[in-house]
Coordinates of C-alpha atoms in Angstrom, one line a residue:
Chain A
M1 CA -27.5 -22.0 -25.2
R2 CA -24.8 -23.7 -26.0
L3 CA -22.9 -20.9 -27.6
L4 CA -23.6 -18.9 -25.0
L5 CA -22.2 -21.5 -22.3
F6 CA -19.2 -21.8 -24.9
L7 CA -19.0 -18.3 -25.1
V8 CA -18.8 -18.0 -21.1
T9 CA -16.5 -20.7 -21.2
L10 CA -14.0 -18.8 -23.3
C11 CA -13.8 -15.7 -21.1
L12 CA -13.2 -17.6 -18.0
A13 CA -10.3 -18.9 -19.9
G14 CA -9.4 -15.8 -20.9
V15 CA -9.6 -14.8 -16.7
T16 CA -7.9 -17.8 -15.4
A17 CA -5.2 -17.0 -17.6
A18 CA -4.2 -13.7 -17.0
D19 CA -3.8 -15.0 -13.3
D20 CA -2.0 -18.5 -13.6
W21 CA 0.1 -17.9 -10.9
N22 CA 1.8 -20.6 -8.8
P23 CA 2.2 -19.9 -4.9
T24 CA 5.6 -20.1 -3.3
P25 CA 6.7 -18.7 -0.3
A26 CA 8.3 -15.0 -0.4
R27 CA 12.2 -16.4 -0.4
S28 CA 11.8 -18.1 -3.5
G29 CA 12.0 -15.4 -5.4
L30 CA 14.6 -13.0 -3.2
E31 CA 17.6 -14.4 -5.2
L32 CA 16.4 -13.2 -8.7
A33 CA 15.4 -9.9 -7.5
Q34 CA 18.6 -8.8 -5.7
D35 CA 20.2 -10.1 -9.1
A36 CA 18.2 -8.2 -11.0
A37 CA 18.8 -4.8 -8.4
S38 CA 22.6 -5.3 -8.9
T39 CA 22.0 -5.0 -12.1
W40 CA 19.9 -1.7 -11.3
S41 CA 22.1 -0.6 -9.1
E42 CA 25.5 -1.8 -7.1
G43 CA 24.8 -1.9 -3.6
A44 CA 21.2 -1.5 -4.3
Y45 CA 19.2 -3.5 -1.0
L46 CA 16.5 -5.1 0.3
V47 CA 14.0 -2.8 1.9
Y48 CA 10.5 -3.9 1.6
V49 CA 8.1 -7.2 1.1
E50 CA 4.7 -7.1 0.4
N51 CA 2.4 -10.1 -1.3
D52 CA 1.3 -9.2 -5.0
E53 CA -1.4 -11.9 -5.3
D54 CA -3.4 -13.5 -2.4
V55 CA -1.7 -15.7 0.2
D56 CA -2.9 -18.9 0.5
A57 CA -3.1 -21.7 3.9
A58 CA 0.5 -22.2 3.7
G59 CA 1.8 -18.2 3.5
H60 CA 2.4 -18.8 -0.3
S61 CA 1.8 -16.1 -2.9
G62 CA 1.4 -16.2 -6.7
R63 CA 3.1 -12.8 -6.8
W64 CA 5.5 -11.6 -4.4
G65 CA 6.7 -7.8 -4.8
Y66 CA 10.6 -6.3 -3.9
L67 CA 11.2 -3.1 -2.9
F68 CA 15.2 -2.3 -3.7
Y69 CA 17.1 0.6 -2.3
S70 CA 20.2 2.1 -4.3
P71 CA 22.2 4.8 -2.5
S72 CA 24.3 6.3 -5.4
L73 CA 20.5 7.0 -7.4
D74 CA 18.5 7.9 -4.5
A75 CA 16.1 6.0 -6.3
W76 CA 14.0 3.1 -5.2
R77 CA 12.8 0.2 -8.1
A78 CA 10.2 -2.5 -7.3
Y79 CA 10.4 -6.0 -9.3
S80 CA 7.3 -8.1 -8.6
L81 CA 8.4 -11.8 -9.4
G82 CA 5.8 -15.0 -10.1
N83 CA 6.3 -18.1 -11.7
G84 CA 9.9 -17.9 -11.0
K85 CA 10.5 -14.8 -13.4
I86 CA 10.6 -11.4 -13.1
V87 CA 6.9 -9.9 -14.2
S88 CA 7.5 -6.7 -13.9
A89 CA 10.4 -3.9 -12.8
G90 CA 9.7 -0.6 -12.2
E91 CA 11.1 2.4 -10.7
L92 CA 8.4 3.6 -7.2
E93 CA 7.8 7.1 -8.0
F94 CA 7.5 8.3 -4.3
G95 CA 10.4 7.4 -2.1
L96 CA 10.3 4.9 1.1
E97 CA 13.0 6.3 3.3
A98 CA 13.5 2.7 5.3
P99 CA 16.7 1.1 6.6
P100 CA 17.7 -2.2 4.4
V101 CA 15.8 -5.3 5.6
Q102 CA 18.5 -7.7 7.9
L103 CA 19.4 -10.6 6.1
G104 CA 18.1 -14.6 6.9
W105 CA 14.3 -13.3 7.9
I106 CA 12.0 -15.9 8.3
D107 CA 10.1 -17.1 5.4
S108 CA 6.4 -16.3 5.0
D109 CA 4.9 -19.7 5.7
R110 CA 6.4 -19.2 8.9
A111 CA 5.2 -16.5 9.5
L112 CA 1.9 -16.9 8.9
A113 CA 1.7 -19.9 11.3
A114 CA 2.7 -17.8 14.2
A115 CA 0.2 -15.2 13.5
E116 CA -2.8 -17.6 12.5
D117 CA -1.8 -19.6 16.3
S118 CA -1.1 -16.1 17.7
E119 CA -5.1 -14.8 16.9
G120 CA -4.9 -14.4 12.8
R121 CA -6.6 -17.3 12.6
E122 CA -9.6 -17.0 15.5
Y123 CA -10.3 -13.9 13.9
R124 CA -11.1 -15.3 10.9
E125 CA -13.4 -17.7 12.1
K126 CA -14.9 -14.8 14.4
Y127 CA -15.5 -12.2 12.0
A128 CA -15.8 -14.0 8.3
G129 CA -12.1 -12.3 8.1
H130 CA -9.3 -13.4 6.0
L131 CA -5.9 -12.3 5.3
R132 CA -5.5 -9.7 2.8
T133 CA -1.7 -8.3 2.8
M134 CA 1.6 -9.3 4.4
L135 CA 4.5 -7.3 4.5
L136 CA 8.2 -8.0 5.8
I137 CA 10.0 -4.2 6.8
R138 CA 12.7 -3.2 9.5
G139 CA 12.0 -0.5 11.9
A140 CA 8.4 0.7 11.6
F141 CA 6.2 -1.9 13.7
H142 CA 8.8 -3.4 16.4
E143 CA 7.8 -1.0 19.4
D144 CA 10.3 -2.7 21.3
E145 CA 13.0 -3.0 19.3
P146 CA 12.9 -0.7 16.4
D147 CA 16.2 -2.0 14.6
K148 CA 14.6 -5.2 13.9
S149 CA 12.6 -6.3 10.8
T150 CA 9.2 -7.7 11.3
W151 CA 6.6 -9.5 9.0
T152 CA 3.2 -7.1 9.3
L153 CA 0.2 -9.5 8.8
I154 CA -2.8 -7.4 8.3
Y155 CA -6.6 -9.3 8.4
D156 CA -9.5 -7.5 7.4
S157 CA -13.7 -8.5 7.9
P158 CA -16.9 -6.3 6.6
S159 CA -17.3 -6.7 10.4
A160 CA -14.8 -6.0 12.4
P161 CA -11.9 -3.4 12.7
S162 CA -8.7 -4.7 10.8
L163 CA -6.2 -7.2 12.9
F164 CA -2.5 -6.4 12.8
V165 CA -0.1 -9.0 13.9
V166 CA 3.5 -8.0 14.2
V167 CA 5.9 -11.4 13.6
D168 CA 9.7 -10.7 14.7
A169 CA 11.1 -11.7 10.8
E170 CA 14.3 -13.1 13.1
S171 CA 12.6 -15.3 15.7
G172 CA 9.3 -16.1 14.3
D173 CA 7.5 -14.8 17.8
V174 CA 5.2 -12.7 17.4
V175 CA 5.5 -9.1 19.0
R176 CA 2.6 -7.3 19.2
K177 CA -0.8 -6.9 17.8
W178 CA -3.9 -4.4 17.6
K179 CA -7.3 -3.6 15.8
G180 CA -8.0 -0.8 14.3
Chain B
M1 CA -28.4 5.0 -71.0
R2 CA -28.7 1.3 -69.9
R3 CA -25.3 0.2 -71.5
T4 CA -23.5 3.8 -69.9
L5 CA -25.1 2.3 -66.8
F6 CA -23.6 -1.4 -67.3
I7 CA -20.4 -0.3 -68.3
L8 CA -20.6 2.2 -65.1
L9 CA -21.2 -0.4 -62.7
L10 CA -18.7 -2.4 -64.4
A11 CA -16.2 -0.5 -63.4
L12 CA -16.9 0.4 -60.1
S13 CA -17.5 -3.8 -59.8
A14 CA -13.5 -3.9 -61.4
S15 CA -12.2 -0.9 -59.1
W16 CA -13.4 -2.9 -56.3
L17 CA -11.9 -6.6 -57.2
I18 CA -8.6 -4.6 -57.4
A19 CA -8.7 -2.9 -54.5
V20 CA -9.9 -5.8 -52.5
A21 CA -6.8 -7.7 -54.5
Q22 CA -4.7 -4.7 -52.8
Q23 CA -5.6 -5.1 -49.3
P24 CA -2.8 -7.4 -47.2
D25 CA -4.1 -9.9 -46.0
V26 CA -3.8 -9.8 -42.0
E27 CA -5.1 -11.2 -39.3
V28 CA -5.9 -9.2 -36.2
E29 CA -4.5 -10.1 -32.5
R30 CA -4.5 -8.9 -29.1
A31 CA -1.5 -8.0 -28.2
D32 CA -0.2 -11.0 -25.2
L33 CA 1.4 -8.8 -22.9
N34 CA 1.0 -11.3 -20.0
L35 CA 0.3 -8.2 -17.7
P36 CA -1.1 -9.4 -13.6
K37 CA -4.4 -7.5 -13.1
K38 CA -3.1 -6.5 -9.8
P39 CA -0.5 -4.0 -9.6
T40 CA 2.7 -4.8 -7.4
L41 CA 3.4 -3.3 -3.7
R42 CA -0.6 -2.3 -3.6
F43 CA -0.5 -1.9 0.4
L44 CA 2.6 0.2 0.3
R45 CA 1.0 2.1 -2.4
E46 CA -2.5 2.9 -0.6
N47 CA -0.9 3.5 3.1
R48 CA 2.5 5.2 2.3
D49 CA 1.6 8.3 4.4
F50 CA 0.9 5.3 7.3
L51 CA 3.8 3.1 6.4
R52 CA 6.3 6.6 6.2
G53 CA 5.0 8.1 9.2
Q54 CA 6.0 4.9 11.1
L55 CA 9.4 5.3 9.7
D56 CA 10.0 8.8 10.7
R57 CA 9.6 8.0 14.3
L58 CA 13.4 6.0 13.6
R59 CA 16.7 7.4 14.2
Q60 CA 19.5 5.4 11.9
T61 CA 22.9 6.1 13.3
E62 CA 26.2 4.1 11.2
R63 CA 27.7 1.6 12.9
E64 CA 31.5 2.5 13.3
E65 CA 33.5 -0.3 11.2
D66 CA 36.3 -1.8 13.5
D67 CA 40.1 -2.3 13.3
T68 CA 40.5 -6.1 13.2
A69 CA 41.1 -7.9 10.0
K70 CA 38.4 -9.4 8.1
E71 CA 38.8 -12.9 6.4
L72 CA 40.0 -12.6 3.0
S73 CA 37.2 -14.6 -0.1
A74 CA 38.9 -17.3 -2.0
R75 CA 38.3 -15.0 -5.2
D76 CA 40.4 -12.3 -3.2
L77 CA 43.3 -15.0 -2.5
F78 CA 43.2 -16.5 -6.2
L79 CA 44.0 -13.3 -7.6
R80 CA 46.7 -12.7 -5.3
D81 CA 48.2 -15.7 -5.8
L82 CA 47.8 -15.0 -9.8
L83 CA 49.1 -11.5 -9.4
A84 CA 52.5 -12.6 -7.6
R85 CA 52.5 -15.5 -10.7
I86 CA 52.2 -12.8 -13.1
E87 CA 55.4 -10.6 -11.7
A88 CA 57.4 -13.6 -11.3
S89 CA 57.4 -14.4 -14.7
E90 CA 57.4 -11.0 -15.8
D91 CA 61.0 -11.2 -13.7
S92 CA 62.0 -14.9 -15.9
L93 CA 60.9 -13.1 -19.3
L94 CA 62.9 -9.5 -18.5
R95 CA 66.0 -11.9 -17.7
E96 CA 65.7 -14.0 -20.7
Q97 CA 65.5 -11.0 -22.6
A98 CA 68.8 -9.0 -21.5
L99 CA 70.1 -12.6 -22.2
L100 CA 69.1 -13.0 -26.3
A101 CA 70.0 -9.0 -26.2
Q102 CA 73.4 -9.9 -25.2
R103 CA 74.4 -12.7 -27.8
D104 CA 75.8 -11.1 -30.9
F105 CA 76.3 -14.2 -32.5
L106 CA 76.7 -17.8 -31.7
N107 CA 80.8 -19.3 -30.8
S108 CA 80.3 -22.9 -30.8
V109 CA 77.3 -25.8 -30.4
S110 CA 77.1 -24.9 -26.5
E111 CA 75.6 -21.7 -26.9
L112 CA 73.1 -23.1 -29.6
G113 CA 72.7 -26.0 -26.9
E114 CA 72.0 -22.8 -24.2
L115 CA 70.0 -20.7 -27.2
E116 CA 67.7 -23.9 -27.2
Q117 CA 67.2 -23.8 -23.6
Q118 CA 66.7 -20.0 -23.4
L119 CA 63.9 -20.5 -25.8
N120 CA 62.8 -23.1 -23.9
D121 CA 62.4 -21.1 -21.3
L122 CA 59.8 -18.7 -23.7
E123 CA 57.9 -21.6 -24.3
A124 CA 57.4 -22.5 -20.7
L125 CA 56.9 -18.8 -19.8
L126 CA 54.4 -18.3 -22.5
L127 CA 52.3 -21.6 -21.4
A128 CA 52.2 -20.2 -17.9
Q129 CA 50.2 -17.3 -19.2
R130 CA 47.9 -19.2 -21.4
T131 CA 47.1 -21.1 -18.3
R132 CA 46.9 -17.9 -16.3
L133 CA 44.9 -16.5 -19.1
G134 CA 41.9 -19.4 -18.6
E135 CA 42.1 -19.3 -15.3
L136 CA 40.3 -15.3 -15.2
E137 CA 38.5 -16.4 -18.2
G138 CA 36.9 -18.8 -16.2
D139 CA 37.3 -16.2 -13.0
Y140 CA 35.0 -14.0 -15.5
L141 CA 32.4 -16.5 -16.9
D142 CA 31.7 -18.1 -13.4
R143 CA 30.8 -14.4 -12.0
Q144 CA 28.6 -13.4 -15.1
Q145 CA 26.2 -10.9 -14.7
T146 CA 23.0 -11.1 -17.0
A147 CA 24.3 -8.9 -20.5
L148 CA 22.9 -8.2 -23.9
M149 CA 24.9 -7.5 -26.2
L150 CA 22.9 -5.9 -30.0
I151 CA 25.0 -6.2 -32.5
L152 CA 24.2 -4.6 -36.2
E153 CA 25.3 -6.0 -39.3
G154 CA 25.5 -5.1 -43.1
A155 CA 24.6 -1.8 -44.8
P156 CA 22.0 -1.0 -46.8
Q157 CA 22.3 0.6 -50.4
G158 CA 21.6 3.6 -49.1
Q159 CA 23.1 6.2 -45.9
L160 CA 23.5 4.9 -43.0
P161 CA 21.6 6.1 -40.1
D162 CA 23.6 9.1 -38.4
S163 CA 22.7 8.0 -34.9
W164 CA 20.4 4.8 -33.4
I165 CA 17.9 5.7 -30.7
V166 CA 17.4 2.4 -28.4
R167 CA 14.7 2.4 -25.8
E168 CA 13.4 -0.2 -23.2
R169 CA 9.5 0.2 -23.0
G170 CA 9.2 2.0 -19.6
D171 CA 12.8 2.7 -18.7
R172 CA 15.7 3.2 -20.3
T173 CA 16.8 4.6 -23.3
W174 CA 20.7 4.6 -25.1
R175 CA 21.2 6.7 -28.1
I176 CA 24.5 5.9 -30.3
T177 CA 26.0 7.2 -32.3
W178 CA 29.0 4.7 -34.5
S179 CA 32.4 6.4 -35.2
E180 CA 33.2 7.0 -39.4
A181 CA 35.2 3.7 -38.9
Q182 CA 32.4 1.4 -37.8
K183 CA 30.3 3.0 -40.5
Q184 CA 32.9 1.6 -43.3
A185 CA 33.2 -1.7 -41.5
L186 CA 29.7 -2.0 -42.0
R187 CA 29.4 -1.2 -45.8
E188 CA 32.3 -3.3 -46.0
G189 CA 30.1 -5.8 -44.5
G190 CA 30.8 -6.4 -41.6
A191 CA 29.2 -5.6 -37.7
A192 CA 29.4 -3.4 -35.7
Q193 CA 28.0 -3.0 -31.9
L194 CA 24.9 -1.3 -31.0
L195 CA 24.6 -2.0 -27.5
H196 CA 26.3 -3.8 -25.0
E197 CA 25.1 -3.3 -21.1
F198 CA 24.3 -5.2 -18.2
V199 CA 20.4 -5.8 -17.8
E200 CA 17.9 -7.3 -15.7
P201 CA 16.7 -11.0 -16.3
R202 CA 13.6 -10.3 -17.5
A203 CA 11.5 -9.9 -20.6
M204 CA 12.4 -6.8 -22.8
H205 CA 11.0 -4.8 -25.4
L206 CA 13.3 -2.6 -27.1
T207 CA 12.3 -0.1 -29.8
L208 CA 15.4 1.2 -31.7
V209 CA 14.8 4.0 -34.2
A210 CA 17.4 5.6 -36.4
E211 CA 18.3 8.9 -36.4
G212 CA 19.3 10.3 -40.2
A213 CA 17.6 12.5 -43.2
A214 CA 17.0 8.8 -45.3
Y215 CA 15.1 7.5 -42.4
A216 CA 13.5 10.1 -41.1
E217 CA 9.5 8.6 -42.2
W218 CA 10.7 5.3 -41.2
P219 CA 8.9 3.6 -38.0
A220 CA 10.6 2.1 -35.2
W221 CA 11.9 -1.6 -35.1
Q222 CA 11.3 -3.6 -32.5
V223 CA 13.2 -6.4 -30.5
D224 CA 11.6 -8.9 -28.2
I225 CA 14.2 -10.9 -25.9
V226 CA 14.0 -12.9 -23.0
P227 CA 18.3 -12.7 -21.5
E228 CA 19.2 -15.6 -19.6
R229 CA 20.2 -14.9 -16.1
D230 CA 24.2 -14.8 -15.7
R231 CA 24.7 -14.8 -19.2
L232 CA 25.6 -12.4 -22.1
T233 CA 23.0 -12.5 -24.8
L234 CA 24.0 -11.7 -27.8
V235 CA 21.4 -10.4 -30.7
R236 CA 23.1 -9.9 -34.0
L237 CA 20.5 -7.5 -36.3
D238 CA 20.5 -8.0 -40.0
F239 CA 21.0 -4.9 -41.4
T240 CA 21.4 -5.4 -45.4
H241 CA 18.3 -5.0 -46.5
P242 CA 16.2 -3.4 -44.3
E243 CA 12.6 -2.6 -45.0
S244 CA 10.2 0.3 -43.3
G245 CA 7.8 -2.0 -40.9
Q246 CA 9.1 -5.4 -41.3
A247 CA 11.1 -7.1 -38.7
L248 CA 14.7 -7.4 -38.7
P249 CA 16.3 -10.5 -39.0
M250 CA 17.4 -11.7 -35.7
E251 CA 19.3 -14.4 -34.4
V252 CA 19.7 -15.0 -31.0
W253 CA 22.7 -16.7 -28.9
Q254 CA 24.1 -17.4 -25.1
R255 CA 27.7 -17.5 -23.9

């Protein structure tokens, strides 16, 4: 019995060690990611950001993914950052023809707070849902002002269609919501 | 019969003991790649068609650049000022050189004084030049990007590789061919640069493959480094006595 408990503890230790990420907001890794992208290709710009680990109640994630595009190379390169370091880097096997994300976008904590106040919290409580993804992109989801960058927060539930909440990444206002 | 069997058993035991003694003492570990369990950009990968569909509805137009003057950065101003000072020094230097060229021999003590003054002026120009070089170096170091330099030192008694392949795991590959002068420098105890590149500030796992008849059967050497951000990381590899299957002695420092 003791041996079994010891073995189980060892296994759990292995699992937790591999997932030992310190949650931070999305902008925390931006400078390092941009630095690396500049080394890869002068003129590379940010086109997409997404949480690579689960997002907590404060809008922080243990890892964030940053996607850059290089016009000179016509290639996309993704960096995953966690614990203040570049955890992985590699070129994307497909393209994403997205415009550059504008500077000065609001951080993930502010975006989450806006989404939660709008309908996110209610959705989670009513349908036992959870926040699956936060993604930052320009042009894809803002119906009225497609030139603007937006955070899109996607909530999932086993008993209801997913909830999408789009937050203007400059003003922090919720600009669109839908279920599907 | 019993004796034969006994001798046979003895011989088998002895050979087994020798085999065990010759086995290298190894410890097997699982390599800690420290890779995250979840891949990056999962939603993007799983829903790329959806996102592309959203983006396909967009049309980008380039904004026209206006003709208004743009603000110069502090660095632009510094470089312009440096250039102006260099040009001014150049004029002074040319003038001093012309005066010195005109002088055939010293006619009087006063000319000795003039010569001394010219030498002092030249010394002042040199000092100003050193100062400017220091300012340029400071500017360069302040704008240092993450870079990596691999330096190989020493040459084994046998032949040097014809060329090298440096491969970064899952990423870039470089082929380096040394000139005869570089090879000679190595043979005489010097060092040669193997690689000098701007790199991303993250852990790098490099594989070095020596190419050439003498190294055809040799396995690749592994070099694991973490270049410091915004600094030049130098890695000196000792190639004096390379051994097949053994890591190259390595020294790492930053500038």
